[in-house]
Amino acid sequence: MAPLCAIFRSYLKSNELKYTPERAEILDAVITRDALFEVDELVAEMRQRGFRVSKATIYRTVKLLEEAGIINQA
């Protein structure tokens, strides 16, 4: 996870955004998946695991992950 974390942190910093605990948890949840996923599935999984992250935050973070080149939209 370290290299992807570093890439994401660098991307956020270059866009004057913060690497928040919520973004870190979303990054972790995304990279531990081994297949394609729907964002709504990710929302449900995060809530089931006890994380209190809004759906909007997850959607925005997934978009940032895509812009950073960490994930690709299918």
PDB file of C-alpha atoms in Angstrom:
ATOM      1  CA  MET A   1       0.000   0.000   0.000  1.00  0.00           C
ATOM      2  CA  ALA A   2       2.895   2.381   0.583  1.00  0.00           C
ATOM      3  CA  PRO A   3       3.550   3.213  -3.087  1.00  0.00           C
ATOM      4  CA  LEU A   4      -0.137   3.844  -3.873  1.00  0.00           C
ATOM      5  CA  CYS A   5      -0.494   5.840  -0.694  1.00  0.00           C
ATOM      6  CA  ALA A   6       2.486   7.955  -1.693  1.00  0.00           C
ATOM      7  CA  ILE A   7       1.092   8.493  -5.182  1.00  0.00           C
ATOM      8  CA  PHE A   8      -2.264   9.535  -3.769  1.00  0.00           C
ATOM      9  CA  ARG A   9      -0.695  11.846  -1.184  1.00  0.00           C
ATOM     10  CA  SER A  10       1.437  13.473  -3.868  1.00  0.00           C
ATOM     11  CA  TYR A  11      -1.552  13.942  -6.155  1.00  0.00           C
ATOM     12  CA  LEU A  12      -3.621  15.478  -3.366  1.00  0.00           C
ATOM     13  CA  LYS A  13      -0.792  17.797  -2.335  1.00  0.00           C
ATOM     14  CA  SER A  14      -0.274  18.968  -5.920  1.00  0.00           C
ATOM     15  CA  ASN A  15      -3.961  19.905  -5.995  1.00  0.00           C
ATOM     16  CA  GLU A  16      -3.823  21.543  -2.571  1.00  0.00           C
ATOM     17  CA  LEU A  17      -6.055  18.874  -1.014  1.00  0.00           C
ATOM     18  CA  LYS A  18      -5.565  17.056   2.267  1.00  0.00           C
ATOM     19  CA  TYR A  19      -4.912  13.380   2.863  1.00  0.00           C
ATOM     20  CA  THR A  20      -7.627  12.777   5.448  1.00  0.00           C
ATOM     21  CA  PRO A  21      -8.326   9.671   7.544  1.00  0.00           C
ATOM     22  CA  GLU A  22     -11.513   9.154   5.516  1.00  0.00           C
ATOM     23  CA  ARG A  23      -9.590   9.240   2.244  1.00  0.00           C
ATOM     24  CA  ALA A  24      -7.034   6.828   3.699  1.00  0.00           C
ATOM     25  CA  GLU A  25      -9.785   4.355   4.655  1.00  0.00           C
ATOM     26  CA  ILE A  26     -11.390   4.625   1.234  1.00  0.00           C
ATOM     27  CA  LEU A  27      -8.030   4.068  -0.466  1.00  0.00           C
ATOM     28  CA  ASP A  28      -7.459   1.005   1.702  1.00  0.00           C
ATOM     29  CA  ALA A  29     -10.921  -0.384   0.923  1.00  0.00           C
ATOM     30  CA  VAL A  30     -10.425   0.169  -2.807  1.00  0.00           C
ATOM     31  CA  ILE A  31      -6.980  -1.412  -3.079  1.00  0.00           C
ATOM     32  CA  THR A  32      -7.944  -4.472  -1.041  1.00  0.00           C
ATOM     33  CA  ARG A  33     -10.606  -5.309  -3.614  1.00  0.00           C
ATOM     34  CA  ASP A  34      -9.403  -7.677  -6.286  1.00  0.00           C
ATOM     35  CA  ALA A  35     -12.120  -7.041  -8.852  1.00  0.00           C
ATOM     36  CA  LEU A  36     -14.311  -4.401 -10.393  1.00  0.00           C
ATOM     37  CA  PHE A  37     -16.723  -2.748  -8.012  1.00  0.00           C
ATOM     38  CA  GLU A  38     -19.625  -0.379  -7.920  1.00  0.00           C
ATOM     39  CA  VAL A  39     -19.236   2.658  -5.701  1.00  0.00           C
ATOM     40  CA  ASP A  40     -22.549   1.841  -3.995  1.00  0.00           C
ATOM     41  CA  GLU A  41     -21.097  -1.561  -3.028  1.00  0.00           C
ATOM     42  CA  LEU A  42     -18.089   0.220  -1.545  1.00  0.00           C
ATOM     43  CA  VAL A  43     -20.390   2.536   0.421  1.00  0.00           C
ATOM     44  CA  ALA A  44     -22.292  -0.441   1.840  1.00  0.00           C
ATOM     45  CA  GLU A  45     -19.069  -2.288   2.703  1.00  0.00           C
ATOM     46  CA  MET A  46     -17.554   0.722   4.449  1.00  0.00           C
ATOM     47  CA  ARG A  47     -20.706   1.278   6.492  1.00  0.00           C
ATOM     48  CA  GLN A  48     -20.882  -2.411   7.364  1.00  0.00           C
ATOM     49  CA  ARG A  49     -17.284  -2.214   8.620  1.00  0.00           C
ATOM     50  CA  GLY A  50     -18.332   0.661  10.880  1.00  0.00           C
ATOM     51  CA  PHE A  51     -16.828   3.606   9.008  1.00  0.00           C
ATOM     52  CA  ARG A  52     -18.935   6.757   9.088  1.00  0.00           C
ATOM     53  CA  VAL A  53     -18.105   8.193   5.688  1.00  0.00           C
ATOM     54  CA  SER A  54     -20.703   9.930   3.563  1.00  0.00           C
ATOM     55  CA  LYS A  55     -21.626   8.611   0.157  1.00  0.00           C
ATOM     56  CA  ALA A  56     -20.547  11.943  -1.363  1.00  0.00           C
ATOM     57  CA  THR A  57     -17.089  11.654   0.216  1.00  0.00           C
ATOM     58  CA  ILE A  58     -16.668   8.165  -1.194  1.00  0.00           C
ATOM     59  CA  TYR A  59     -17.747   9.252  -4.675  1.00  0.00           C
ATOM     60  CA  ARG A  60     -15.408  12.271  -4.605  1.00  0.00           C
ATOM     61  CA  THR A  61     -12.498  10.177  -3.331  1.00  0.00           C
ATOM     62  CA  VAL A  62     -13.029   7.503  -5.977  1.00  0.00           C
ATOM     63  CA  LYS A  63     -12.934  10.272  -8.594  1.00  0.00           C
ATOM     64  CA  LEU A  64      -9.681  11.577  -7.094  1.00  0.00           C
ATOM     65  CA  LEU A  65      -8.219   8.059  -7.123  1.00  0.00           C
ATOM     66  CA  GLU A  66      -9.100   7.789 -10.788  1.00  0.00           C
ATOM     67  CA  GLU A  67      -7.570  11.195 -11.571  1.00  0.00           C
ATOM     68  CA  ALA A  68      -4.415  10.163  -9.689  1.00  0.00           C
ATOM     69  CA  GLY A  69      -4.125   7.077 -11.914  1.00  0.00           C
ATOM     70  CA  ILE A  70      -4.609   4.605  -9.069  1.00  0.00           C
ATOM     71  CA  ILE A  71      -7.830   3.121 -10.424  1.00  0.00           C
ATOM     72  CA  ASN A  72      -9.468   3.042 -13.850  1.00  0.00           C
ATOM     73  CA  GLN A  73     -13.112   3.392 -14.664  1.00  0.00           C
ATOM     74  CA  ALA A  74     -14.367   0.415 -16.632  1.00  0.00           C
TER      75      ALA A  74
END
